[in-house]
Amino acid sequence: MEAFPVIDMEKLNGEERAATMELIKDACENWGFFELTNHGISHDLMDAVEKLTKEHYRKCMEQRFKEMVASQGLEAAQSEINDRDWESTFFLRHLPVSNMSEIPDLDEDYRKAMKEFVADLEKLAEQLLDLLCENLGLEKGYLKKVFYGSKGPTFGTKVSNYPPCPKPELIKGLRAHTDAGGIILLFQDDKVSGLQLLKDGKWIDVPPMRHSIVINVGDQLEVITNGKYKSVMHRVVTQPDGNRMSIASFYNPGSDAVIYPAPALVEKEAEKGQVYPKFVFEDYMKLYAGLKFQAKEPRFEALKAMESTVNLDPIAIV
């Protein structure tokens, strides 16, 4: 079986650059996922974020999760549960406006570490978008510009814990879905596994690796690349032992950004034509909200039907 793609970013700075870019290209085209090492984010900072996230769960979230499980009778389930997930989560918004100061039970150390961590992730996301532009033959800055809209990109983090589950065969930590947005950067537990992606009809584990960042392609990159890069179904399976931490940061288009296949890529594959619709990102998100755990194709079809109403301005590259 093919090995899960792991990209050493240090190799982008030397004679192995071309081979490393090829690995990124292959991962985007054939996996929709890859794992980064030597990504430039301090390991000490990652350790602090992990420690503080786990402490925050124990202090502020664990009891709430146990009460939810008890009130919904999940531990007594006798058949598969398909309408909920075995996860404890909260959301942080960073761009266009941060809500970090409004989250009531984050202590100052946690807030400070998380702020520093997501600033580094934002830079990494933008660096990756430019690497994708290079691989696709698009002008540098094209993807960032498409994402920008009038107020800049949307950037937020979902902080999750997946506690031990007594019935792992009956309930998922998170049901199978593709991600609606742009590029996703995940800092996951390096001891407790659970994340899986669907490849060639089989569920494959995304291996936990210490201090790595897992990257995956969202639906918007599939549209902009006219299907060259694919967003991939993935899920979290529950485990009978161990609490799995997951910090997923979503670098997405701005709400009013107009998303459509890059004309340069459509021209390159003239016989294929433009496969995906043009739409405003916010309209996609409204549709996604009710259909997250279903196939993505009907979402694209529904937007095709609305397409004539989208006002399109050409994208200026600065």
Short mmCIF file of N, CA, C and O in Angstrom, two decimals, residues 144-195:
data_model
loop_
_atom_site.label_atom_id
_atom_site.label_comp_id
_atom_site.label_asym_id
_atom_site.label_seq_id
_atom_site.Cartn_x
_atom_site.Cartn_y
_atom_site.Cartn_z
N LYS A 144 -4.48 33.52 -2.74
CA LYS A 144 -4.72 34.44 -1.61
C LYS A 144 -5.67 35.56 -2.05
O LYS A 144 -6.57 35.96 -1.31
N LYS A 145 -5.45 36.05 -3.26
CA LYS A 145 -6.29 37.14 -3.77
C LYS A 145 -7.74 36.67 -3.96
O LYS A 145 -8.69 37.37 -3.61
N VAL A 146 -7.94 35.47 -4.51
CA VAL A 146 -9.29 34.93 -4.69
C VAL A 146 -9.99 34.83 -3.33
O VAL A 146 -11.18 35.13 -3.21
N PHE A 147 -9.25 34.37 -2.32
CA PHE A 147 -9.83 34.20 -0.98
C PHE A 147 -10.18 35.53 -0.33
O PHE A 147 -10.97 35.57 0.61
N TYR A 148 -9.59 36.62 -0.81
CA TYR A 148 -9.61 37.86 -0.05
C TYR A 148 -10.98 38.51 0.07
O TYR A 148 -11.35 39.01 1.14
N GLY A 149 -11.79 38.49 -1.00
CA GLY A 149 -13.07 39.21 -0.92
C GLY A 149 -12.82 40.68 -0.64
O GLY A 149 -11.79 41.23 -1.04
N SER A 150 -13.73 41.32 0.09
CA SER A 150 -13.52 42.75 0.39
C SER A 150 -12.91 42.97 1.77
O SER A 150 -12.41 44.05 2.06
N LYS A 151 -12.94 41.95 2.63
CA LYS A 151 -12.46 42.14 4.01
C LYS A 151 -11.34 41.19 4.40
O LYS A 151 -11.00 41.05 5.56
N GLY A 152 -10.83 40.46 3.44
CA GLY A 152 -9.78 39.48 3.76
C GLY A 152 -10.38 38.11 4.02
O GLY A 152 -11.61 37.93 4.04
N PRO A 153 -9.51 37.11 4.22
CA PRO A 153 -9.99 35.74 4.39
C PRO A 153 -10.72 35.54 5.71
O PRO A 153 -10.65 36.38 6.60
N THR A 154 -11.41 34.41 5.81
CA THR A 154 -12.01 33.98 7.08
C THR A 154 -11.06 32.93 7.66
O THR A 154 -10.65 32.02 6.94
N PHE A 155 -10.72 33.08 8.92
CA PHE A 155 -9.78 32.12 9.53
C PHE A 155 -10.30 31.81 10.92
O PHE A 155 -10.58 32.72 11.71
N GLY A 156 -10.46 30.52 11.21
CA GLY A 156 -10.98 30.12 12.52
C GLY A 156 -10.47 28.75 12.90
O GLY A 156 -9.91 28.02 12.07
N THR A 157 -10.66 28.40 14.17
CA THR A 157 -10.14 27.13 14.70
C THR A 157 -11.23 26.38 15.45
O THR A 157 -11.94 26.98 16.26
N LYS A 158 -11.31 25.10 15.16
CA LYS A 158 -12.21 24.21 15.92
C LYS A 158 -11.32 23.38 16.85
O LYS A 158 -10.45 22.63 16.39
N VAL A 159 -11.51 23.57 18.14
CA VAL A 159 -10.73 22.82 19.15
C VAL A 159 -11.60 21.67 19.63
O VAL A 159 -12.70 21.89 20.15
N SER A 160 -11.13 20.45 19.42
CA SER A 160 -11.96 19.27 19.74
C SER A 160 -11.21 18.29 20.63
O SER A 160 -9.98 18.16 20.54
N ASN A 161 -11.98 17.61 21.44
CA ASN A 161 -11.48 16.44 22.16
C ASN A 161 -12.43 15.28 21.88
O ASN A 161 -13.65 15.48 21.83
N TYR A 162 -11.84 14.12 21.66
CA TYR A 162 -12.62 12.90 21.41
C TYR A 162 -12.35 11.95 22.56
O TYR A 162 -11.36 11.22 22.56
N PRO A 163 -13.22 11.98 23.59
CA PRO A 163 -12.97 11.17 24.79
C PRO A 163 -13.12 9.67 24.50
O PRO A 163 -13.68 9.28 23.47
N PRO A 164 -12.61 8.82 25.41
CA PRO A 164 -12.80 7.37 25.24
C PRO A 164 -14.28 7.05 25.09
O PRO A 164 -15.12 7.66 25.75
N CYS A 165 -14.58 6.10 24.21
CA CYS A 165 -15.98 5.77 23.91
C CYS A 165 -16.23 4.29 24.19
O CYS A 165 -15.51 3.43 23.69
N PRO A 166 -17.26 3.99 25.00
CA PRO A 166 -17.52 2.58 25.34
C PRO A 166 -18.09 1.77 24.16
O PRO A 166 -18.06 0.55 24.18
N LYS A 167 -18.60 2.47 23.13
CA LYS A 167 -19.22 1.75 21.98
C LYS A 167 -18.63 2.27 20.66
O LYS A 167 -19.36 2.83 19.83
N PRO A 168 -17.32 2.11 20.46
CA PRO A 168 -16.71 2.70 19.26
C PRO A 168 -17.28 2.17 17.95
O PRO A 168 -17.24 2.85 16.93
N GLU A 169 -17.86 0.98 18.00
CA GLU A 169 -18.41 0.42 16.75
C GLU A 169 -19.77 1.04 16.40
O GLU A 169 -20.25 0.90 15.27
N LEU A 170 -20.38 1.78 17.36
CA LEU A 170 -21.73 2.31 17.12
C LEU A 170 -21.79 3.83 16.90
O LEU A 170 -22.80 4.34 16.42
N ILE A 171 -20.73 4.54 17.28
CA ILE A 171 -20.78 6.01 17.13
C ILE A 171 -19.42 6.54 16.69
O ILE A 171 -18.39 6.11 17.20
N LYS A 172 -19.44 7.45 15.74
CA LYS A 172 -18.20 8.09 15.25
C LYS A 172 -17.86 9.30 16.12
O LYS A 172 -18.76 9.96 16.66
N GLY A 173 -16.58 9.59 16.18
CA GLY A 173 -16.16 10.85 16.81
C GLY A 173 -16.68 12.01 15.98
O GLY A 173 -17.20 12.99 16.48
N LEU A 174 -16.53 11.85 14.64
CA LEU A 174 -17.05 12.84 13.70
C LEU A 174 -17.41 12.09 12.42
O LEU A 174 -16.59 11.36 11.86
N ARG A 175 -18.65 12.26 11.98
CA ARG A 175 -19.13 11.53 10.80
C ARG A 175 -18.40 11.99 9.52
O ARG A 175 -17.87 13.10 9.48
N ALA A 176 -18.41 11.13 8.51
CA ALA A 176 -17.68 11.40 7.27
C ALA A 176 -18.21 12.66 6.58
O ALA A 176 -19.41 12.87 6.49
N HIS A 177 -17.26 13.48 6.07
CA HIS A 177 -17.61 14.73 5.40
C HIS A 177 -16.39 15.24 4.62
O HIS A 177 -15.27 14.78 4.86
N THR A 178 -16.60 16.16 3.70
CA THR A 178 -15.49 16.94 3.16
C THR A 178 -15.55 18.31 3.84
O THR A 178 -16.60 18.71 4.36
N ASP A 179 -14.43 19.04 3.84
CA ASP A 179 -14.41 20.37 4.46
C ASP A 179 -14.82 21.42 3.43
O ASP A 179 -14.33 21.42 2.30
N ALA A 180 -15.69 22.33 3.86
CA ALA A 180 -16.28 23.29 2.93
C ALA A 180 -15.29 24.34 2.43
O ALA A 180 -15.44 24.86 1.34
N GLY A 181 -14.28 24.64 3.24
CA GLY A 181 -13.48 25.84 3.00
C GLY A 181 -12.30 25.68 2.07
O GLY A 181 -12.35 24.97 1.06
N GLY A 182 -11.21 26.37 2.42
CA GLY A 182 -10.05 26.47 1.55
C GLY A 182 -8.97 25.45 1.86
O GLY A 182 -8.92 24.37 1.29
N ILE A 183 -8.10 25.81 2.81
CA ILE A 183 -7.02 24.90 3.21
C ILE A 183 -7.10 24.72 4.72
O ILE A 183 -7.32 25.69 5.45
N ILE A 184 -6.95 23.49 5.18
CA ILE A 184 -7.15 23.17 6.59
C ILE A 184 -5.83 22.70 7.17
O ILE A 184 -5.11 21.91 6.57
N LEU A 185 -5.49 23.24 8.36
CA LEU A 185 -4.23 22.92 9.03
C LEU A 185 -4.57 22.30 10.38
O LEU A 185 -5.21 22.94 11.22
N LEU A 186 -4.16 21.07 10.58
CA LEU A 186 -4.56 20.31 11.77
C LEU A 186 -3.35 19.96 12.64
O LEU A 186 -2.39 19.37 12.16
N PHE A 187 -3.45 20.31 13.91
CA PHE A 187 -2.49 19.86 14.92
C PHE A 187 -3.23 18.78 15.70
O PHE A 187 -4.18 19.06 16.41
N GLN A 188 -2.82 17.51 15.51
CA GLN A 188 -3.57 16.43 16.15
C GLN A 188 -2.72 15.70 17.19
O GLN A 188 -1.49 15.75 17.17
N ASP A 189 -3.41 15.01 18.06
CA ASP A 189 -2.78 14.20 19.10
C ASP A 189 -1.77 13.25 18.49
O ASP A 189 -2.02 12.64 17.45
N ASP A 190 -0.60 13.12 19.11
CA ASP A 190 0.40 12.23 18.52
C ASP A 190 0.38 10.84 19.15
O ASP A 190 1.16 9.97 18.77
N LYS A 191 -0.54 10.63 20.10
CA LYS A 191 -0.61 9.31 20.75
C LYS A 191 -1.91 8.57 20.43
O LYS A 191 -1.91 7.37 20.22
N VAL A 192 -3.02 9.30 20.41
CA VAL A 192 -4.32 8.66 20.18
C VAL A 192 -4.74 8.94 18.74
O VAL A 192 -4.89 10.10 18.34
N SER A 193 -4.90 7.88 17.95
CA SER A 193 -5.26 8.07 16.54
C SER A 193 -6.79 8.13 16.41
O SER A 193 -7.51 8.01 17.39
N GLY A 194 -7.26 8.27 15.18
CA GLY A 194 -8.72 8.30 14.96
C GLY A 194 -9.11 8.92 13.63
O GLY A 194 -10.14 8.58 13.06
N LEU A 195 -8.26 9.84 13.10
CA LEU A 195 -8.61 10.48 11.83
C LEU A 195 -8.35 9.50 10.68
O LEU A 195 -7.29 8.88 10.60
#
